[in-house]
Tab-separated table of C-alpha atoms and ligand atoms in Angstrom:
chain	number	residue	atom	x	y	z
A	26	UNK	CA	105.228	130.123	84.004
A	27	UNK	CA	102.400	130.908	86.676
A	28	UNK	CA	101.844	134.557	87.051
A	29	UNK	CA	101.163	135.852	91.089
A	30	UNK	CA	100.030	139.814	91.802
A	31	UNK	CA	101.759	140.401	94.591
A	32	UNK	CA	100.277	143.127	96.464
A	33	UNK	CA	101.264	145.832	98.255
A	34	UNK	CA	99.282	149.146	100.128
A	35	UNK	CA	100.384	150.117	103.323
A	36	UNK	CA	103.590	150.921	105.489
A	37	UNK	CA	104.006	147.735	107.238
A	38	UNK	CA	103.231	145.653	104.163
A	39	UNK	CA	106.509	146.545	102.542
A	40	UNK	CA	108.954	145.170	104.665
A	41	UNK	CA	106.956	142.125	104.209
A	42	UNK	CA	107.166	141.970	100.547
A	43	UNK	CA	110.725	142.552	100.053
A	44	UNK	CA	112.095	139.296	100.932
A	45	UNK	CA	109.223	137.496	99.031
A	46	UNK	CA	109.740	139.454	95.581
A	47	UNK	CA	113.696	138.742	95.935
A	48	UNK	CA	113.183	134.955	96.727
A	49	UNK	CA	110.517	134.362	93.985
A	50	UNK	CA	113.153	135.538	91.426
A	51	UNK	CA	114.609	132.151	91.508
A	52	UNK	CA	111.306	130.276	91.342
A	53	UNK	CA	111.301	128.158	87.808
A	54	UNK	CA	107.660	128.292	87.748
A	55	UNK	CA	106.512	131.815	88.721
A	56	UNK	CA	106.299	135.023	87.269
A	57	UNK	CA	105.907	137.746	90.153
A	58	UNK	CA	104.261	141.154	89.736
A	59	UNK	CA	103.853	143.763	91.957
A	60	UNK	CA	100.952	145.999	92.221
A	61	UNK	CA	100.763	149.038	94.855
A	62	UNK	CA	97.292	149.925	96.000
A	63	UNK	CA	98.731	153.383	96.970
A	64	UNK	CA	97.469	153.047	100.394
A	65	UNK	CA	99.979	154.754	101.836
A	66	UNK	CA	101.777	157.594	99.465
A	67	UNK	CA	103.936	160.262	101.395
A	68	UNK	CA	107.669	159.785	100.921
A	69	UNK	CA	108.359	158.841	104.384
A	70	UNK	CA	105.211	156.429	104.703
A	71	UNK	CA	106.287	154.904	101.100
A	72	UNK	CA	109.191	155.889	98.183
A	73	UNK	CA	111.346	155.985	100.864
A	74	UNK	CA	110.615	152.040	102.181
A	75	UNK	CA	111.063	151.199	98.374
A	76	UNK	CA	114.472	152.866	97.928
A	77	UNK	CA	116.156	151.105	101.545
A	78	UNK	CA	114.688	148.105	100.852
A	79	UNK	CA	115.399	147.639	97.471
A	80	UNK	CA	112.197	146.796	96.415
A	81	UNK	CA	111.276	146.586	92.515
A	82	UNK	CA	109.340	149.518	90.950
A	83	UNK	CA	105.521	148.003	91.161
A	84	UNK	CA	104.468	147.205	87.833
A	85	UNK	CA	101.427	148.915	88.853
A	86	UNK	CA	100.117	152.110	91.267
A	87	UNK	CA	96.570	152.321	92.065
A	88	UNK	CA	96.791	155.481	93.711
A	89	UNK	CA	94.073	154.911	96.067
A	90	UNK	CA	95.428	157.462	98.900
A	91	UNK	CA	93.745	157.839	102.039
A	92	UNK	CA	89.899	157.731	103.304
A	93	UNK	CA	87.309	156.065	105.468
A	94	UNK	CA	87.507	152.232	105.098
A	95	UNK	CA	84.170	152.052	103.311
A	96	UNK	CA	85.781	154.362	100.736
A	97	UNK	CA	89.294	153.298	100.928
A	98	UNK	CA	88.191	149.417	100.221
A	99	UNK	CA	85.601	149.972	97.736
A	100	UNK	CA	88.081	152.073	95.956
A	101	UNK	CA	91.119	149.572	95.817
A	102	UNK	CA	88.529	146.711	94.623
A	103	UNK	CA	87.036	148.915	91.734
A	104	UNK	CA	90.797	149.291	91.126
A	105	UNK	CA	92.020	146.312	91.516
A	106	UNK	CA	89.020	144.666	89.185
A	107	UNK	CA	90.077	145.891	85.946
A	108	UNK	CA	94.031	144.981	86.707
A	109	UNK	CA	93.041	141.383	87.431
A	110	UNK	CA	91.318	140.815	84.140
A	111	UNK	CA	94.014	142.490	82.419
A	112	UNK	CA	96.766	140.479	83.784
A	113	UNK	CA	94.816	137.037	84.377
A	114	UNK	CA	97.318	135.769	87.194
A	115	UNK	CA	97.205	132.496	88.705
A	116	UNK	CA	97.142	133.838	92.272
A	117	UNK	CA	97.079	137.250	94.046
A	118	UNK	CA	99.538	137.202	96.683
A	119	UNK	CA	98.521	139.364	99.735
A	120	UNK	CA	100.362	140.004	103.301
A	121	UNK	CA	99.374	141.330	106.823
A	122	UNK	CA	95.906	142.871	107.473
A	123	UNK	CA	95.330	146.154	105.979
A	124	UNK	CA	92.631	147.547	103.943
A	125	UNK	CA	94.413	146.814	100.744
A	126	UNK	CA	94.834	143.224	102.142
A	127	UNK	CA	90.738	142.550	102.395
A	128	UNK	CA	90.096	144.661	99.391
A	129	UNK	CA	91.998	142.702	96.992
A	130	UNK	CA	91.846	139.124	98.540
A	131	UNK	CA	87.970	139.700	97.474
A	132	UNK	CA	88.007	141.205	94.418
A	133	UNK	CA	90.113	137.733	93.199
A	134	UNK	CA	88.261	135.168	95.308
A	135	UNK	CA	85.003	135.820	93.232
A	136	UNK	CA	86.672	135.720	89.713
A	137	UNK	CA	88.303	132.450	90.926
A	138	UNK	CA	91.924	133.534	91.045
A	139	UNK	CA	93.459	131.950	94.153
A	140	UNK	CA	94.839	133.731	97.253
A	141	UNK	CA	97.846	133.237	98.984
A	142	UNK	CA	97.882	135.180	102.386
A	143	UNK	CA	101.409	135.245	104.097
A	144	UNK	CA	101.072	136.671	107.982
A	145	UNK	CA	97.916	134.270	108.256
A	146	UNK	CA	96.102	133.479	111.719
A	147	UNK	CA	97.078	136.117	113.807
A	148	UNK	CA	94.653	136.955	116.012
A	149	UNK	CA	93.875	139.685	118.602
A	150	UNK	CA	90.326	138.489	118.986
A	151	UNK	CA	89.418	142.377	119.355
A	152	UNK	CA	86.648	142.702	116.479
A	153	UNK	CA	87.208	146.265	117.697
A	154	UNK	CA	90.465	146.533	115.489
A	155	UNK	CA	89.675	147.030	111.475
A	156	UNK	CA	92.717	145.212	111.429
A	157	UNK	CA	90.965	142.091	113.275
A	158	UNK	CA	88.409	142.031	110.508
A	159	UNK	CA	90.567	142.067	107.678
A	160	UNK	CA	92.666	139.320	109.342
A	161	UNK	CA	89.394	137.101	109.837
A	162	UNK	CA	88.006	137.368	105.932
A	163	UNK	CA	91.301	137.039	104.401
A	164	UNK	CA	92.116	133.761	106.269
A	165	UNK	CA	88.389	132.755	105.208
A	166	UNK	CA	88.724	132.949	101.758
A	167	UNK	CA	92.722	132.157	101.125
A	168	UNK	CA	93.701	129.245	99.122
A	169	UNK	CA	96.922	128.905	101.098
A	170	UNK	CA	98.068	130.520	104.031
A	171	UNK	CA	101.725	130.663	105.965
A	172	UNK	CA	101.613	131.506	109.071
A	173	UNK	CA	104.332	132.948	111.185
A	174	UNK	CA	103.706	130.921	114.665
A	175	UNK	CA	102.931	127.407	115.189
A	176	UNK	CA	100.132	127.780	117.455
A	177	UNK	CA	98.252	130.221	114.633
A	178	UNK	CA	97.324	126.746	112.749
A	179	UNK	CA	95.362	125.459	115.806
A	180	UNK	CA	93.068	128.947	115.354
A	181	UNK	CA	92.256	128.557	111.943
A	182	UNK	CA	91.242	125.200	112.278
A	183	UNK	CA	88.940	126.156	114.879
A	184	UNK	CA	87.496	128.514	112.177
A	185	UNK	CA	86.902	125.795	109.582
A	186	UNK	CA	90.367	126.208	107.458
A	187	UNK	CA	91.561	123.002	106.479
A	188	UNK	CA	95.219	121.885	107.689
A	189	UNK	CA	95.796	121.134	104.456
A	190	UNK	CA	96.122	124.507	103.017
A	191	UNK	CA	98.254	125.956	105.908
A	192	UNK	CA	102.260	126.115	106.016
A	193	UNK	CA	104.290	127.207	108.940
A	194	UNK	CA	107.047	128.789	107.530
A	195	UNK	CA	107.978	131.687	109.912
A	196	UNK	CA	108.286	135.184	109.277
A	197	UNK	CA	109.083	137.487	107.035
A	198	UNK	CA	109.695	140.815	108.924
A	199	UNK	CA	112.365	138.863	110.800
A	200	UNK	CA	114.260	138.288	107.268
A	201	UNK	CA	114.273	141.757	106.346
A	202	UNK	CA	115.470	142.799	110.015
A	203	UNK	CA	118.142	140.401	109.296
A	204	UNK	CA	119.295	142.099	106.317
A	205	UNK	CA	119.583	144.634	107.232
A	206	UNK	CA	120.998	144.850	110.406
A	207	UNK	CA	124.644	145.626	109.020
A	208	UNK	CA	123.135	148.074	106.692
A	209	UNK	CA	121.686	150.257	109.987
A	210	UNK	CA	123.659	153.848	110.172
A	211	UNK	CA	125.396	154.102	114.112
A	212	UNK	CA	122.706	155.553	116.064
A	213	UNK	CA	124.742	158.579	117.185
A	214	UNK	CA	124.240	159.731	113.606
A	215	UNK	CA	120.687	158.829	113.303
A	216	UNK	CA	120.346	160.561	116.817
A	217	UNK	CA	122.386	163.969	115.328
A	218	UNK	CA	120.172	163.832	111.815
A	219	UNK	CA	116.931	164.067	114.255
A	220	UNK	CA	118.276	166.747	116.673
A	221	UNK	CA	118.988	164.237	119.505
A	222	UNK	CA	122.674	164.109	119.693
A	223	UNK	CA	122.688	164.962	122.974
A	224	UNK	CA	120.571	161.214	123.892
A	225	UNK	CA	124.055	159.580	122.364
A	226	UNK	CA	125.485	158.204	125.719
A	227	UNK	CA	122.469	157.967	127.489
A	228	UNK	CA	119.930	155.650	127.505
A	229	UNK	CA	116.871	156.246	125.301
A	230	UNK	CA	113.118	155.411	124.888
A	231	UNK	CA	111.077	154.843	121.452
A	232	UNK	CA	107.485	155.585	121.280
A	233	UNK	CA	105.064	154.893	118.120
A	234	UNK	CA	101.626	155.843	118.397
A	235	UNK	CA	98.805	155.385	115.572
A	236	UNK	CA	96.134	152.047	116.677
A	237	UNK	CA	92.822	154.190	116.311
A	238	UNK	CA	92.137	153.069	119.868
A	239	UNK	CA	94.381	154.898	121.303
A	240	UNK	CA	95.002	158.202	119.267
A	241	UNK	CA	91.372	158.671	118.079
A	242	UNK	CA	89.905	159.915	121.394
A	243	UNK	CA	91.229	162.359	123.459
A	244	UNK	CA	90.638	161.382	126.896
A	245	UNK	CA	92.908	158.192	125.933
A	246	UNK	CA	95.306	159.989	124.195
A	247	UNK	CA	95.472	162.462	127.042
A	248	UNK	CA	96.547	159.865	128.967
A	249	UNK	CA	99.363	158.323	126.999
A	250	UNK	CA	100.526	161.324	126.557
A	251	UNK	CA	100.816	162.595	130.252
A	252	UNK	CA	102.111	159.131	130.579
A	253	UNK	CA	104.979	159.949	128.564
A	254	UNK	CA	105.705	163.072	129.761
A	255	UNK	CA	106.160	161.925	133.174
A	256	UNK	CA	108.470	159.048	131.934
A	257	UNK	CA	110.462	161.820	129.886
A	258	UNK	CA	111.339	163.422	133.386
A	259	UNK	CA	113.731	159.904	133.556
A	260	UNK	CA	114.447	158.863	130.302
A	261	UNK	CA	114.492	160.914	127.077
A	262	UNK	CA	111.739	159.697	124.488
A	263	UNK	CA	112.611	158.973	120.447
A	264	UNK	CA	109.109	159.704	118.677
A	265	UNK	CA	108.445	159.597	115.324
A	266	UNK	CA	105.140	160.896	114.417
A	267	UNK	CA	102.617	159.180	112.782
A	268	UNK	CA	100.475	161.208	110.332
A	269	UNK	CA	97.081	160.205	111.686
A	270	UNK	CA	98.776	160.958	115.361
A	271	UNK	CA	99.984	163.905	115.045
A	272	UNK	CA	96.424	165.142	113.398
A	273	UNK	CA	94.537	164.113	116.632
A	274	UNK	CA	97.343	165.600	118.861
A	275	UNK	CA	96.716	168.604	116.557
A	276	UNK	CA	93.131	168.389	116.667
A	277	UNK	CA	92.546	167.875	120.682
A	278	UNK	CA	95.109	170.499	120.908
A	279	UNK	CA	98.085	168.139	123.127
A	280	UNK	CA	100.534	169.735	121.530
A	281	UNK	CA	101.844	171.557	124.888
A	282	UNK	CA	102.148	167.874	126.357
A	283	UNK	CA	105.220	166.586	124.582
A	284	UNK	CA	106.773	170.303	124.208
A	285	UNK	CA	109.846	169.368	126.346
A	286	UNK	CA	113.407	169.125	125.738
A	287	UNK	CA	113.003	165.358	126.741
A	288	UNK	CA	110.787	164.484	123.839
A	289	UNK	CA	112.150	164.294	120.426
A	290	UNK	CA	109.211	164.617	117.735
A	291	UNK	CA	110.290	163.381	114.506
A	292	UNK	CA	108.771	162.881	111.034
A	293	UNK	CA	108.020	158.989	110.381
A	294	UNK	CA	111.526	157.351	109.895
A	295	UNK	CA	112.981	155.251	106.983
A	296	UNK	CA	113.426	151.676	108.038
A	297	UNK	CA	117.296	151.760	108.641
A	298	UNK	CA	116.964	155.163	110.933
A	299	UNK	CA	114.343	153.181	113.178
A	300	UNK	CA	116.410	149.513	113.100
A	301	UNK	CA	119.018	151.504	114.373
A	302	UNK	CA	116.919	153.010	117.139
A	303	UNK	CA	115.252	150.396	117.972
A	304	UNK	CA	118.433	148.189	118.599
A	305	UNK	CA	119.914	150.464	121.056
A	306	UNK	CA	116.887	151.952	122.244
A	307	UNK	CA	117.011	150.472	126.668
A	308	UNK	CA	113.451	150.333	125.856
A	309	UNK	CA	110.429	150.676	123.189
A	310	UNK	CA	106.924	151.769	123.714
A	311	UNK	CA	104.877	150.421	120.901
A	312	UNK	CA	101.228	149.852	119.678
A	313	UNK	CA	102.056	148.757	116.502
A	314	UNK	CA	102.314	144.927	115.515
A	315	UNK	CA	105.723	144.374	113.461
A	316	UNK	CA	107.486	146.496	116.301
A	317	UNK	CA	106.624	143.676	118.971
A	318	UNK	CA	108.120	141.161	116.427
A	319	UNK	CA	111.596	143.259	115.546
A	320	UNK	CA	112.046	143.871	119.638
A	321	UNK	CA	111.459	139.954	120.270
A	322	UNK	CA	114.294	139.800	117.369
A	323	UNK	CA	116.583	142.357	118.378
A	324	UNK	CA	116.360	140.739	122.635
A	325	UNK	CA	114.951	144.663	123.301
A	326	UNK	CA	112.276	144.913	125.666
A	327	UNK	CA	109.127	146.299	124.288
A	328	UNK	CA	105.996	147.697	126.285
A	329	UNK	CA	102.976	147.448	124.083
A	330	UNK	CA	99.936	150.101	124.222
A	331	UNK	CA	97.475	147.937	123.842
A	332	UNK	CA	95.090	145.704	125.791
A	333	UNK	CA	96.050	142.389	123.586
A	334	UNK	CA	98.326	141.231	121.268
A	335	UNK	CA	97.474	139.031	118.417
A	336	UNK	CA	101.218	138.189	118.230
A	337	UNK	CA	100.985	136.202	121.402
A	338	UNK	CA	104.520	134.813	120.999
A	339	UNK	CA	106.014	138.131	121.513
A	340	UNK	CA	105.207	137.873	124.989
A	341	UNK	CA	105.089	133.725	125.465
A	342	UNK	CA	108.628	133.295	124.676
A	343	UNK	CA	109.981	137.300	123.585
A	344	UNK	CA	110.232	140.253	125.264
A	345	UNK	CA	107.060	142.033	124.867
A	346	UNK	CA	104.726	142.921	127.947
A	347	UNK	CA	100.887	143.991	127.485
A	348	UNK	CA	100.273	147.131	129.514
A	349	UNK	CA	97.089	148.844	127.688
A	350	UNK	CA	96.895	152.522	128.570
A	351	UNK	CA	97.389	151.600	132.379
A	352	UNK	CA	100.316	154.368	132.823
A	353	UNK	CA	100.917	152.851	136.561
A	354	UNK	CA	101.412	149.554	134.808
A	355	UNK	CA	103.544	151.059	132.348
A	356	UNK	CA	105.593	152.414	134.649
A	357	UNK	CA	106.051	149.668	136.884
A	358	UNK	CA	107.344	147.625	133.896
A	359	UNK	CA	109.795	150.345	133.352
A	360	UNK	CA	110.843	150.573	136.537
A	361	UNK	CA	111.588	146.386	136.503
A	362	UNK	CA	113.641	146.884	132.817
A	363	UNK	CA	115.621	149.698	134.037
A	364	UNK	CA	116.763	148.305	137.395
A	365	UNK	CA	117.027	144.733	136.014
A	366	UNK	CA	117.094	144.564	132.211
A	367	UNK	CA	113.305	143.200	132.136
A	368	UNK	CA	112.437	140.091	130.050
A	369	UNK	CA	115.575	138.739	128.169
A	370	UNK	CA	113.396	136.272	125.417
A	371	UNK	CA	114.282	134.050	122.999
A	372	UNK	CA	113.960	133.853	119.453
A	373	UNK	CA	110.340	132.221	118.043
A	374	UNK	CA	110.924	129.115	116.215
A	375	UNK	CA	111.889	129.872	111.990
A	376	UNK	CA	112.304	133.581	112.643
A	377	UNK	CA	115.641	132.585	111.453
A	378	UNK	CA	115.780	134.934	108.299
A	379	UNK	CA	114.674	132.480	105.311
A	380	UNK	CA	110.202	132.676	105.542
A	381	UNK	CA	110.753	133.914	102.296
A	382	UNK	CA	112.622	131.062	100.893
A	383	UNK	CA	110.223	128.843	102.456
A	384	UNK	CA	107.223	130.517	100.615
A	385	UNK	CA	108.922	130.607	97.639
A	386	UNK	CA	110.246	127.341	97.642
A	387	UNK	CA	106.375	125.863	98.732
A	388	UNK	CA	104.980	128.133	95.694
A	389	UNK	CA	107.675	126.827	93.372
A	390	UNK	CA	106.329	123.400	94.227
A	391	UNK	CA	102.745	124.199	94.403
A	392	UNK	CA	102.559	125.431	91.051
A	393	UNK	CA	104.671	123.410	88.897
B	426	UD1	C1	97.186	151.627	108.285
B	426	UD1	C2	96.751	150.196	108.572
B	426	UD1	C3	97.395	149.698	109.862
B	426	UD1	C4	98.881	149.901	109.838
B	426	UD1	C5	99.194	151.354	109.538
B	426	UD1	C6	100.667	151.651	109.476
B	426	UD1	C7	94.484	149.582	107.806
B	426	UD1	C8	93.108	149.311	108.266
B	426	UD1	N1	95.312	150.090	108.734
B	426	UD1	O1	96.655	152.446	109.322
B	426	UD1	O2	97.105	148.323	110.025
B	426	UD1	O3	99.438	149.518	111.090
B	426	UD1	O4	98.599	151.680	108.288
B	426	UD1	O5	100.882	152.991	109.222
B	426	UD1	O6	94.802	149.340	106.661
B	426	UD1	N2	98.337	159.444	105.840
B	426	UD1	C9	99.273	160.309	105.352
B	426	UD1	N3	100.186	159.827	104.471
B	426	UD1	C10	100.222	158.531	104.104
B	426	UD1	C11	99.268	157.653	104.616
B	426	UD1	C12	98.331	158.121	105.499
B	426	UD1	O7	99.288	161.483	105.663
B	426	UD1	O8	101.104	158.163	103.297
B	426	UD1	C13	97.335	159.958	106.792
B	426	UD1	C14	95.981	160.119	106.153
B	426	UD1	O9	95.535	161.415	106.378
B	426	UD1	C15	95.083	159.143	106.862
B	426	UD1	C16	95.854	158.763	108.122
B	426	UD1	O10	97.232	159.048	107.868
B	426	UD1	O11	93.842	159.662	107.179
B	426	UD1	C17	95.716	157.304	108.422
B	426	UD1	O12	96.131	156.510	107.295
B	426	UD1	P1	95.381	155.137	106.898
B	426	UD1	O13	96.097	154.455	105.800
B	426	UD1	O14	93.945	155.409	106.754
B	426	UD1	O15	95.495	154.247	108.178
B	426	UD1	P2	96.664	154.048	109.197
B	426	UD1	O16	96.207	154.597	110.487
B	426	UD1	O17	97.996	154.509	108.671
């Protein structure tokens, strides 16, 4: 048996792991371990992820927590180091592009243990975005990497990756969304548990907030946020508070701008409470990535915050529009979905529910 690390740090790495640690259970020829940097630790950024989607105890915390990216990556490496040795894998197994992605993706590539990056070649081409960076050095020194979108391959041969280690095998976050979507409580109850249970019967907004770009400086997150208050005069707004948002709205003192009857602040929500939402929601105003993937899923139209997308197919063939922090624009798209439905989409090509068995299957082979 070949030993992997798969690793794990972050929020939006979990849903990505879940499929992958159930589907390599029935690989001959791998032995799968999970290791949590502890990138993310609060119940509802974390335990609570684990629990819904039945992910396995890791086999290892690194209890990392929070801090500035020089300190948060030099901290999961020195970490991560010791781990390694210990466990002498065959591969590390990384997904996405958070800090805990880099940070371990280097610690193995110089003692010689292969990488396997799953969410490969995405690309905003904003070296703006820490995100951006990690994306760029993991793809540089993986040993294989599946990517979720044909069109990624074309990118990272532009940027010297051989074809040969790249598999398109579709995408993971689709596979959990999948099943899951009968486990999903009715969203009149998750509506009642959050003290909107009067938004039942009518249509309804989401909002997530948290890109640095647009919650780290006030005069942009003044803007959003008068945005949204003006949008809240028409429909009511779902927002669940991201912990790094709600500092900044705390710290620039925009507290006063979402006080309204219209806006529902919430805690960050489990993944079921927020599949739910996001299914019936008439609309969702997003910045983060895996949102603009689940809306192209679920046929919901989603506005994305941000100036570009590295998940281009959300918008090619889903039903994501780019707005930025243009609030005219914004509104204008609104306007279109709520008199005529706005873009309808289709579903990318293998976001059909089995990436994992794909990757699985391919490691299975690879490592016979
Ligand atoms: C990280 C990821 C981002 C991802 C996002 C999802 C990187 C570079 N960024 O950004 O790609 O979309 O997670 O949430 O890896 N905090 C808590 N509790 C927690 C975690 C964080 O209170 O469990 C607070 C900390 O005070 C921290 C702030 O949130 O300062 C931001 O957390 P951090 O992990 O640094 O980055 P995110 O903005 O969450």
């Amino acid at each position: 048996m070949r030993k992997i690390l798969c690793i794990v740090g972050a929020r939006p790495n979990f849903m990505k792991i879940a499929p992958i640690m159930d589907a390599m259970r029935s690989c001959k020829n791998i032995a799968a371990k999970l290791i949590h940097t502890g990138q993310h630790y609060d119940v509802e950024m974390n335990r609570k992820f684990f629990d819904e989607l039945e992910i396995p105890k890791p086999d290892r915390d690194l209890e990392v927590g929070s801090g500035t990216h020089a300190v948060q990556t030099a901290e999961i490496m020195k970490r991560f180091e010791p781990v390694l040795d210990e466990e002498k894998p065959q591969a590390i197994l990384v997904v996405g592009d958070v800090n805990s992605t880099i940070a371990c993706a280097l610690v193995a590539v110089k003692k010689s243990v292969q990488v396997i990056h799953v969410e490969a070649g995405l690309r905003s081409f904003d070296r703006t975005m820490p995100e951006e960076i990690n994306r760029i050095l993991t793809d540089q020194i993986s040993d294989l990497l599946y990517i979720t979108e044909a069109n990624a391959s074309e990118q990272l041969c532009k940027e010297g990756i051989s074809e040969q280690k790249i598999h398109f095998v579709g995408n993971v976050m689709i596979d959990t969304l999948r099943r899951n979507q009968t486990k999903a409580p009715p969203v009149a109850q998750v509506l009642h548990a959050i003290g909107a249970g009067v938004f039942a019967q009518k249509p309804f907004c989401i909002l997530t907030l948290h890109r640095p770009s647009n919650v780290d400086q006030k005069e942009i997150l003044t803007r959003i946020l008068h945005g949204i208050r003006h949008l809240s005069e028409e429909v009511p707004v779902i927002f669940p508070v991201h912990p790094r948002t709600k500092a900044k709205i705390q710290e620039f003192g925009l507290e006063h701008l979402i006080q309204s009857a219209q806006i529902v602040q919430t805690r960050p929500l489990g993944y079921l409470d927020m599949l739910s939402l996001n299914a019936a929601a008439q609309f969702v105003l997003t910045d983060s990535g895996g949102i603009q993937e689940e809306t192209t899923a679920l046929g919901v139209p989603c506005i994305t915050l941000r100036e570009n997308t590295e998940r281009p197919i959300t918008v090619e063939q889903g039903t994501n529009t780019i707005v930025g922090t243009d609030m005219a624009k914004m509104h204008r798209v609104i306007q279109e979905i709520r008199s005529h439905g706005g873009k309808s989409g289709r579903i990318p090509a293998l976001w059909d529910g089995q990436a994992a068995i794909r990757i699985a299957k391919h490691l299975d082979a690879y490592f016979q």
